[in-house]
Amino acid sequence: MSITLRVAERKDCGRLLELVQELALYEKAPQEVTVKLEEFEDAGFGENPVWKAFVAEDENKIVGFALYYVRYSTWKGCRLYLEDFIVTESHRGKGIGKLLFDIIVQEAKDKNYNGMNWQVLDWNQPAINFYDKYAATYEADWLNASFSKEQILKL
């Protein structure tokens, strides 16, 4: 196995969405993925891109990725937000996740961000165990809140 890490390109978007579906299935929420390929491509590679990603390839096939964007905290300043981080099931346990996570941490260092945030489901013990190896801090006092597009339109 020879893993190559590189910055994601527009041509990767179809495969990235396949992995997003795999992640959503693992997280027991496949119905929640509603983004269309065109919208996903535009958000990453259009006129005003909002996300960036690193991909991990094995024999020229994407087997994992880490997608992030910059968020601004009025308390902390610019921070890297790791939106999705996945290695396809057949390639887990081979160190690919560590490679991807390390390159994201390095990106935060290189860009001099004031920190890094991400979410992990409280029942996802394999992911928690992974993040524990990095001495991650978990925020117990915060609840996630959101509106769907439909809810916004009703307001």
mmCIF file with all atom_site columns, C-alpha atoms in Angstrom:
data_model
loop_
_atom_site.group_PDB
_atom_site.id
_atom_site.type_symbol
_atom_site.label_atom_id
_atom_site.label_alt_id
_atom_site.label_comp_id
_atom_site.label_asym_id
_atom_site.label_entity_id
_atom_site.label_seq_id
_atom_site.pdbx_PDB_ins_code
_atom_site.Cartn_x
_atom_site.Cartn_y
_atom_site.Cartn_z
_atom_site.occupancy
_atom_site.B_iso_or_equiv
_atom_site.pdbx_formal_charge
_atom_site.auth_seq_id
_atom_site.auth_comp_id
_atom_site.auth_asym_id
_atom_site.auth_atom_id
_atom_site.pdbx_PDB_model_num
ATOM 1   C CA . MET A 1 1   ? 0.000   0.000  0.000   1.00 0.00 ? 1   MET A CA 1
ATOM 2   C CA . SER A 1 2   ? 1.385   3.367  -1.059  1.00 0.00 ? 2   SER A CA 1
ATOM 3   C CA . ILE A 1 3   ? -0.702  6.298  0.205   1.00 0.00 ? 3   ILE A CA 1
ATOM 4   C CA . THR A 1 4   ? -0.438  9.686  -1.462  1.00 0.00 ? 4   THR A CA 1
ATOM 5   C CA . LEU A 1 5   ? -1.807  12.836 0.169   1.00 0.00 ? 5   LEU A CA 1
ATOM 6   C CA . ARG A 1 6   ? -2.732  15.822 -1.953  1.00 0.00 ? 6   ARG A CA 1
ATOM 7   C CA . VAL A 1 7   ? -5.052  18.818 -2.095  1.00 0.00 ? 7   VAL A CA 1
ATOM 8   C CA . ALA A 1 8   ? -8.502  17.968 -3.440  1.00 0.00 ? 8   ALA A CA 1
ATOM 9   C CA . GLU A 1 9   ? -9.420  19.036 -6.970  1.00 0.00 ? 9   GLU A CA 1
ATOM 10  C CA . ARG A 1 10  ? -12.792 19.629 -8.639  1.00 0.00 ? 10  ARG A CA 1
ATOM 11  C CA . LYS A 1 11  ? -12.580 16.245 -10.371 1.00 0.00 ? 11  LYS A CA 1
ATOM 12  C CA . ASP A 1 12  ? -12.544 14.553 -6.945  1.00 0.00 ? 12  ASP A CA 1
ATOM 13  C CA . CYS A 1 13  ? -15.953 15.840 -5.873  1.00 0.00 ? 13  CYS A CA 1
ATOM 14  C CA . GLY A 1 14  ? -17.964 12.826 -7.039  1.00 0.00 ? 14  GLY A CA 1
ATOM 15  C CA . ARG A 1 15  ? -15.777 10.453 -5.053  1.00 0.00 ? 15  ARG A CA 1
ATOM 16  C CA . LEU A 1 16  ? -15.795 12.768 -2.029  1.00 0.00 ? 16  LEU A CA 1
ATOM 17  C CA . LEU A 1 17  ? -19.590 12.708 -2.022  1.00 0.00 ? 17  LEU A CA 1
ATOM 18  C CA . GLU A 1 18  ? -19.537 8.909  -2.172  1.00 0.00 ? 18  GLU A CA 1
ATOM 19  C CA . LEU A 1 19  ? -17.408 8.944  0.968   1.00 0.00 ? 19  LEU A CA 1
ATOM 20  C CA . VAL A 1 20  ? -19.739 11.516 2.573   1.00 0.00 ? 20  VAL A CA 1
ATOM 21  C CA . GLN A 1 21  ? -22.598 9.042  1.956   1.00 0.00 ? 21  GLN A CA 1
ATOM 22  C CA . GLU A 1 22  ? -20.527 6.271  3.529   1.00 0.00 ? 22  GLU A CA 1
ATOM 23  C CA . LEU A 1 23  ? -19.896 8.464  6.574   1.00 0.00 ? 23  LEU A CA 1
ATOM 24  C CA . ALA A 1 24  ? -23.587 9.383  6.835   1.00 0.00 ? 24  ALA A CA 1
ATOM 25  C CA . LEU A 1 25  ? -24.543 5.708  6.695   1.00 0.00 ? 25  LEU A CA 1
ATOM 26  C CA . TYR A 1 26  ? -22.033 4.922  9.462   1.00 0.00 ? 26  TYR A CA 1
ATOM 27  C CA . GLU A 1 27  ? -23.463 7.788  11.514  1.00 0.00 ? 27  GLU A CA 1
ATOM 28  C CA . LYS A 1 28  ? -26.982 6.403  10.981  1.00 0.00 ? 28  LYS A CA 1
ATOM 29  C CA . ALA A 1 29  ? -28.183 9.455  9.040   1.00 0.00 ? 29  ALA A CA 1
ATOM 30  C CA . PRO A 1 30  ? -27.941 8.763  5.279   1.00 0.00 ? 30  PRO A CA 1
ATOM 31  C CA . GLN A 1 31  ? -31.113 10.783 4.633   1.00 0.00 ? 31  GLN A CA 1
ATOM 32  C CA . GLU A 1 32  ? -29.383 13.907 5.943   1.00 0.00 ? 32  GLU A CA 1
ATOM 33  C CA . VAL A 1 33  ? -27.044 14.204 2.930   1.00 0.00 ? 33  VAL A CA 1
ATOM 34  C CA . THR A 1 34  ? -29.009 16.466 0.610   1.00 0.00 ? 34  THR A CA 1
ATOM 35  C CA . VAL A 1 35  ? -26.250 18.434 -1.142  1.00 0.00 ? 35  VAL A CA 1
ATOM 36  C CA . LYS A 1 36  ? -26.084 17.952 -4.906  1.00 0.00 ? 36  LYS A CA 1
ATOM 37  C CA . LEU A 1 37  ? -22.808 17.394 -6.769  1.00 0.00 ? 37  LEU A CA 1
ATOM 38  C CA . GLU A 1 38  ? -23.038 20.721 -8.619  1.00 0.00 ? 38  GLU A CA 1
ATOM 39  C CA . GLU A 1 39  ? -23.563 22.629 -5.358  1.00 0.00 ? 39  GLU A CA 1
ATOM 40  C CA . PHE A 1 40  ? -20.725 20.725 -3.669  1.00 0.00 ? 40  PHE A CA 1
ATOM 41  C CA . GLU A 1 41  ? -18.349 21.468 -6.562  1.00 0.00 ? 41  GLU A CA 1
ATOM 42  C CA . ASP A 1 42  ? -19.308 25.128 -6.624  1.00 0.00 ? 42  ASP A CA 1
ATOM 43  C CA . ALA A 1 43  ? -18.803 25.457 -2.857  1.00 0.00 ? 43  ALA A CA 1
ATOM 44  C CA . GLY A 1 44  ? -15.275 24.101 -3.184  1.00 0.00 ? 44  GLY A CA 1
ATOM 45  C CA . PHE A 1 45  ? -14.170 25.307 -6.591  1.00 0.00 ? 45  PHE A CA 1
ATOM 46  C CA . GLY A 1 46  ? -16.582 27.987 -7.753  1.00 0.00 ? 46  GLY A CA 1
ATOM 47  C CA . GLU A 1 47  ? -16.272 31.745 -7.724  1.00 0.00 ? 47  GLU A CA 1
ATOM 48  C CA . ASN A 1 48  ? -16.346 31.953 -3.912  1.00 0.00 ? 48  ASN A CA 1
ATOM 49  C CA . PRO A 1 49  ? -14.992 28.655 -2.547  1.00 0.00 ? 49  PRO A CA 1
ATOM 50  C CA . VAL A 1 50  ? -15.784 28.000 1.108   1.00 0.00 ? 50  VAL A CA 1
ATOM 51  C CA . TRP A 1 51  ? -14.073 24.672 1.727   1.00 0.00 ? 51  TRP A CA 1
ATOM 52  C CA . LYS A 1 52  ? -10.767 22.957 1.078   1.00 0.00 ? 52  LYS A CA 1
ATOM 53  C CA . ALA A 1 53  ? -9.784  19.335 1.491   1.00 0.00 ? 53  ALA A CA 1
ATOM 54  C CA . PHE A 1 54  ? -6.906  16.926 1.503   1.00 0.00 ? 54  PHE A CA 1
ATOM 55  C CA . VAL A 1 55  ? -7.401  13.495 -0.028  1.00 0.00 ? 55  VAL A CA 1
ATOM 56  C CA . ALA A 1 56  ? -5.620  10.222 0.583   1.00 0.00 ? 56  ALA A CA 1
ATOM 57  C CA . GLU A 1 57  ? -5.132  8.002  -2.468  1.00 0.00 ? 57  GLU A CA 1
ATOM 58  C CA . ASP A 1 58  ? -4.193  4.345  -2.694  1.00 0.00 ? 58  ASP A CA 1
ATOM 59  C CA . GLU A 1 59  ? -3.302  3.301  -6.251  1.00 0.00 ? 59  GLU A CA 1
ATOM 60  C CA . ASN A 1 60  ? -4.920  6.493  -7.638  1.00 0.00 ? 60  ASN A CA 1
ATOM 61  C CA . LYS A 1 61  ? -8.240  5.866  -5.840  1.00 0.00 ? 61  LYS A CA 1
ATOM 62  C CA . ILE A 1 62  ? -9.384  8.234  -3.107  1.00 0.00 ? 62  ILE A CA 1
ATOM 63  C CA . VAL A 1 63  ? -9.767  6.217  0.086   1.00 0.00 ? 63  VAL A CA 1
ATOM 64  C CA . GLY A 1 64  ? -10.156 9.086  2.539   1.00 0.00 ? 64  GLY A CA 1
ATOM 65  C CA . PHE A 1 65  ? -10.344 12.819 2.939   1.00 0.00 ? 65  PHE A CA 1
ATOM 66  C CA . ALA A 1 66  ? -10.365 15.648 5.437   1.00 0.00 ? 66  ALA A CA 1
ATOM 67  C CA . LEU A 1 67  ? -12.504 18.644 4.473   1.00 0.00 ? 67  LEU A CA 1
ATOM 68  C CA . TYR A 1 68  ? -12.229 21.921 6.340   1.00 0.00 ? 68  TYR A CA 1
ATOM 69  C CA . TYR A 1 69  ? -13.023 25.598 6.272   1.00 0.00 ? 69  TYR A CA 1
ATOM 70  C CA . VAL A 1 70  ? -11.993 28.654 8.255   1.00 0.00 ? 70  VAL A CA 1
ATOM 71  C CA . ARG A 1 71  ? -14.375 29.879 10.911  1.00 0.00 ? 71  ARG A CA 1
ATOM 72  C CA . TYR A 1 72  ? -14.104 33.023 12.920  1.00 0.00 ? 72  TYR A CA 1
ATOM 73  C CA . SER A 1 73  ? -14.698 33.122 16.657  1.00 0.00 ? 73  SER A CA 1
ATOM 74  C CA . THR A 1 74  ? -15.178 36.497 18.298  1.00 0.00 ? 74  THR A CA 1
ATOM 75  C CA . TRP A 1 75  ? -13.572 34.951 21.385  1.00 0.00 ? 75  TRP A CA 1
ATOM 76  C CA . LYS A 1 76  ? -10.689 33.090 19.739  1.00 0.00 ? 76  LYS A CA 1
ATOM 77  C CA . GLY A 1 77  ? -10.148 34.516 16.240  1.00 0.00 ? 77  GLY A CA 1
ATOM 78  C CA . CYS A 1 78  ? -9.565  32.442 13.083  1.00 0.00 ? 78  CYS A CA 1
ATOM 79  C CA . ARG A 1 79  ? -9.821  28.704 13.608  1.00 0.00 ? 79  ARG A CA 1
ATOM 80  C CA . LEU A 1 80  ? -9.755  25.717 11.286  1.00 0.00 ? 80  LEU A CA 1
ATOM 81  C CA . TYR A 1 81  ? -13.022 23.777 11.352  1.00 0.00 ? 81  TYR A CA 1
ATOM 82  C CA . LEU A 1 82  ? -12.704 20.129 10.320  1.00 0.00 ? 82  LEU A CA 1
ATOM 83  C CA . GLU A 1 83  ? -16.100 19.430 8.770   1.00 0.00 ? 83  GLU A CA 1
ATOM 84  C CA . ASP A 1 84  ? -15.634 15.861 7.563   1.00 0.00 ? 84  ASP A CA 1
ATOM 85  C CA . PHE A 1 85  ? -12.877 13.355 8.118   1.00 0.00 ? 85  PHE A CA 1
ATOM 86  C CA . ILE A 1 86  ? -13.284 9.839  6.767   1.00 0.00 ? 86  ILE A CA 1
ATOM 87  C CA . VAL A 1 87  ? -11.301 6.832  5.635   1.00 0.00 ? 87  VAL A CA 1
ATOM 88  C CA . THR A 1 88  ? -13.302 4.256  3.720   1.00 0.00 ? 88  THR A CA 1
ATOM 89  C CA . GLU A 1 89  ? -14.020 1.142  5.766   1.00 0.00 ? 89  GLU A CA 1
ATOM 90  C CA . SER A 1 90  ? -11.747 -1.154 3.752   1.00 0.00 ? 90  SER A CA 1
ATOM 91  C CA . HIS A 1 91  ? -8.746  1.082  4.478   1.00 0.00 ? 91  HIS A CA 1
ATOM 92  C CA . ARG A 1 92  ? -9.251  1.794  8.181   1.00 0.00 ? 92  ARG A CA 1
ATOM 93  C CA . GLY A 1 93  ? -6.630  0.716  10.681  1.00 0.00 ? 93  GLY A CA 1
ATOM 94  C CA . LYS A 1 94  ? -3.752  1.296  8.257   1.00 0.00 ? 94  LYS A CA 1
ATOM 95  C CA . GLY A 1 95  ? -2.608  4.711  9.474   1.00 0.00 ? 95  GLY A CA 1
ATOM 96  C CA . ILE A 1 96  ? -4.373  6.731  6.771   1.00 0.00 ? 96  ILE A CA 1
ATOM 97  C CA . GLY A 1 97  ? -6.493  8.598  9.295   1.00 0.00 ? 97  GLY A CA 1
ATOM 98  C CA . LYS A 1 98  ? -3.369  9.650  11.154  1.00 0.00 ? 98  LYS A CA 1
ATOM 99  C CA . LEU A 1 99  ? -1.807  10.915 7.918   1.00 0.00 ? 99  LEU A CA 1
ATOM 100 C CA . LEU A 1 100 ? -4.895  12.971 7.091   1.00 0.00 ? 100 LEU A CA 1
ATOM 101 C CA . PHE A 1 101 ? -5.349  14.316 10.604  1.00 0.00 ? 101 PHE A CA 1
ATOM 102 C CA . ASP A 1 102 ? -1.673  15.242 10.826  1.00 0.00 ? 102 ASP A CA 1
ATOM 103 C CA . ILE A 1 103 ? -1.828  17.173 7.539   1.00 0.00 ? 103 ILE A CA 1
ATOM 104 C CA . ILE A 1 104 ? -4.880  19.087 8.812   1.00 0.00 ? 104 ILE A CA 1
ATOM 105 C CA . VAL A 1 105 ? -3.066  19.937 12.055  1.00 0.00 ? 105 VAL A CA 1
ATOM 106 C CA . GLN A 1 106 ? -0.073  21.059 9.981   1.00 0.00 ? 106 GLN A CA 1
ATOM 107 C CA . GLU A 1 107 ? -2.374  23.249 7.864   1.00 0.00 ? 107 GLU A CA 1
ATOM 108 C CA . ALA A 1 108 ? -3.636  24.935 11.048  1.00 0.00 ? 108 ALA A CA 1
ATOM 109 C CA . LYS A 1 109 ? -0.010  25.515 12.094  1.00 0.00 ? 109 LYS A CA 1
ATOM 110 C CA . ASP A 1 110 ? 1.076   26.761 8.663   1.00 0.00 ? 110 ASP A CA 1
ATOM 111 C CA . LYS A 1 111 ? -1.832  29.231 8.462   1.00 0.00 ? 111 LYS A CA 1
ATOM 112 C CA . ASN A 1 112 ? -1.218  30.317 12.063  1.00 0.00 ? 112 ASN A CA 1
ATOM 113 C CA . TYR A 1 113 ? -4.849  29.683 13.079  1.00 0.00 ? 113 TYR A CA 1
ATOM 114 C CA . ASN A 1 114 ? -5.727  30.159 16.734  1.00 0.00 ? 114 ASN A CA 1
ATOM 115 C CA . GLY A 1 115 ? -7.049  26.637 17.042  1.00 0.00 ? 115 GLY A CA 1
ATOM 116 C CA . MET A 1 116 ? -9.003  23.839 15.442  1.00 0.00 ? 116 MET A CA 1
ATOM 117 C CA . ASN A 1 117 ? -12.522 22.539 16.015  1.00 0.00 ? 117 ASN A CA 1
ATOM 118 C CA . TRP A 1 118 ? -14.514 19.509 14.955  1.00 0.00 ? 118 TRP A CA 1
ATOM 119 C CA . GLN A 1 119 ? -17.393 17.371 16.175  1.00 0.00 ? 119 GLN A CA 1
ATOM 120 C CA . VAL A 1 120 ? -17.539 13.722 17.127  1.00 0.00 ? 120 VAL A CA 1
ATOM 121 C CA . LEU A 1 121 ? -20.668 11.784 17.996  1.00 0.00 ? 121 LEU A CA 1
ATOM 122 C CA . ASP A 1 122 ? -20.727 10.738 21.642  1.00 0.00 ? 122 ASP A CA 1
ATOM 123 C CA . TRP A 1 123 ? -21.309 7.080  20.700  1.00 0.00 ? 123 TRP A CA 1
ATOM 124 C CA . ASN A 1 124 ? -18.470 6.910  18.152  1.00 0.00 ? 124 ASN A CA 1
ATOM 125 C CA . GLN A 1 125 ? -15.921 5.321  20.461  1.00 0.00 ? 125 GLN A CA 1
ATOM 126 C CA . PRO A 1 126 ? -13.388 4.442  17.721  1.00 0.00 ? 126 PRO A CA 1
ATOM 127 C CA . ALA A 1 127 ? -13.238 8.123  16.710  1.00 0.00 ? 127 ALA A CA 1
ATOM 128 C CA . ILE A 1 128 ? -13.049 9.270  20.335  1.00 0.00 ? 128 ILE A CA 1
ATOM 129 C CA . ASN A 1 129 ? -10.205 6.826  20.956  1.00 0.00 ? 129 ASN A CA 1
ATOM 130 C CA . PHE A 1 130 ? -8.408  8.232  17.898  1.00 0.00 ? 130 PHE A CA 1
ATOM 131 C CA . TYR A 1 131 ? -8.800  11.847 19.077  1.00 0.00 ? 131 TYR A CA 1
ATOM 132 C CA . ASP A 1 132 ? -7.746  10.882 22.602  1.00 0.00 ? 132 ASP A CA 1
ATOM 133 C CA . LYS A 1 133 ? -4.333  9.938  21.186  1.00 0.00 ? 133 LYS A CA 1
ATOM 134 C CA . TYR A 1 134 ? -3.973  13.630 20.311  1.00 0.00 ? 134 TYR A CA 1
ATOM 135 C CA . ALA A 1 135 ? -5.165  14.740 23.774  1.00 0.00 ? 135 ALA A CA 1
ATOM 136 C CA . ALA A 1 136 ? -8.238  16.443 22.281  1.00 0.00 ? 136 ALA A CA 1
ATOM 137 C CA . THR A 1 137 ? -10.499 18.550 24.485  1.00 0.00 ? 137 THR A CA 1
ATOM 138 C CA . TYR A 1 138 ? -14.242 17.827 24.428  1.00 0.00 ? 138 TYR A CA 1
ATOM 139 C CA . GLU A 1 139 ? -16.783 20.571 25.102  1.00 0.00 ? 139 GLU A CA 1
ATOM 140 C CA . ALA A 1 140 ? -19.639 19.138 27.162  1.00 0.00 ? 140 ALA A CA 1
ATOM 141 C CA . ASP A 1 141 ? -21.540 22.353 27.837  1.00 0.00 ? 141 ASP A CA 1
ATOM 142 C CA . TRP A 1 142 ? -22.400 23.283 24.246  1.00 0.00 ? 142 TRP A CA 1
ATOM 143 C CA . LEU A 1 143 ? -25.410 22.070 22.279  1.00 0.00 ? 143 LEU A CA 1
ATOM 144 C CA . ASN A 1 144 ? -25.456 22.155 18.495  1.00 0.00 ? 144 ASN A CA 1
ATOM 145 C CA . ALA A 1 145 ? -28.310 24.186 17.034  1.00 0.00 ? 145 ALA A CA 1
ATOM 146 C CA . SER A 1 146 ? -29.356 24.517 13.413  1.00 0.00 ? 146 SER A CA 1
ATOM 147 C CA . PHE A 1 147 ? -32.029 25.494 10.905  1.00 0.00 ? 147 PHE A CA 1
ATOM 148 C CA . SER A 1 148 ? -32.717 23.608 7.695   1.00 0.00 ? 148 SER A CA 1
ATOM 149 C CA . LYS A 1 149 ? -33.225 25.554 4.482   1.00 0.00 ? 149 LYS A CA 1
ATOM 150 C CA . GLU A 1 150 ? -36.957 24.862 4.787   1.00 0.00 ? 150 GLU A CA 1
ATOM 151 C CA . GLN A 1 151 ? -37.020 26.286 8.314   1.00 0.00 ? 151 GLN A CA 1
ATOM 152 C CA . ILE A 1 152 ? -35.179 29.412 7.190   1.00 0.00 ? 152 ILE A CA 1
ATOM 153 C CA . LEU A 1 153 ? -37.669 29.956 4.376   1.00 0.00 ? 153 LEU A CA 1
ATOM 154 C CA . LYS A 1 154 ? -40.557 29.728 6.855   1.00 0.00 ? 154 LYS A CA 1
ATOM 155 C CA . LEU A 1 155 ? -39.093 32.388 9.149   1.00 0.00 ? 155 LEU A CA 1
#
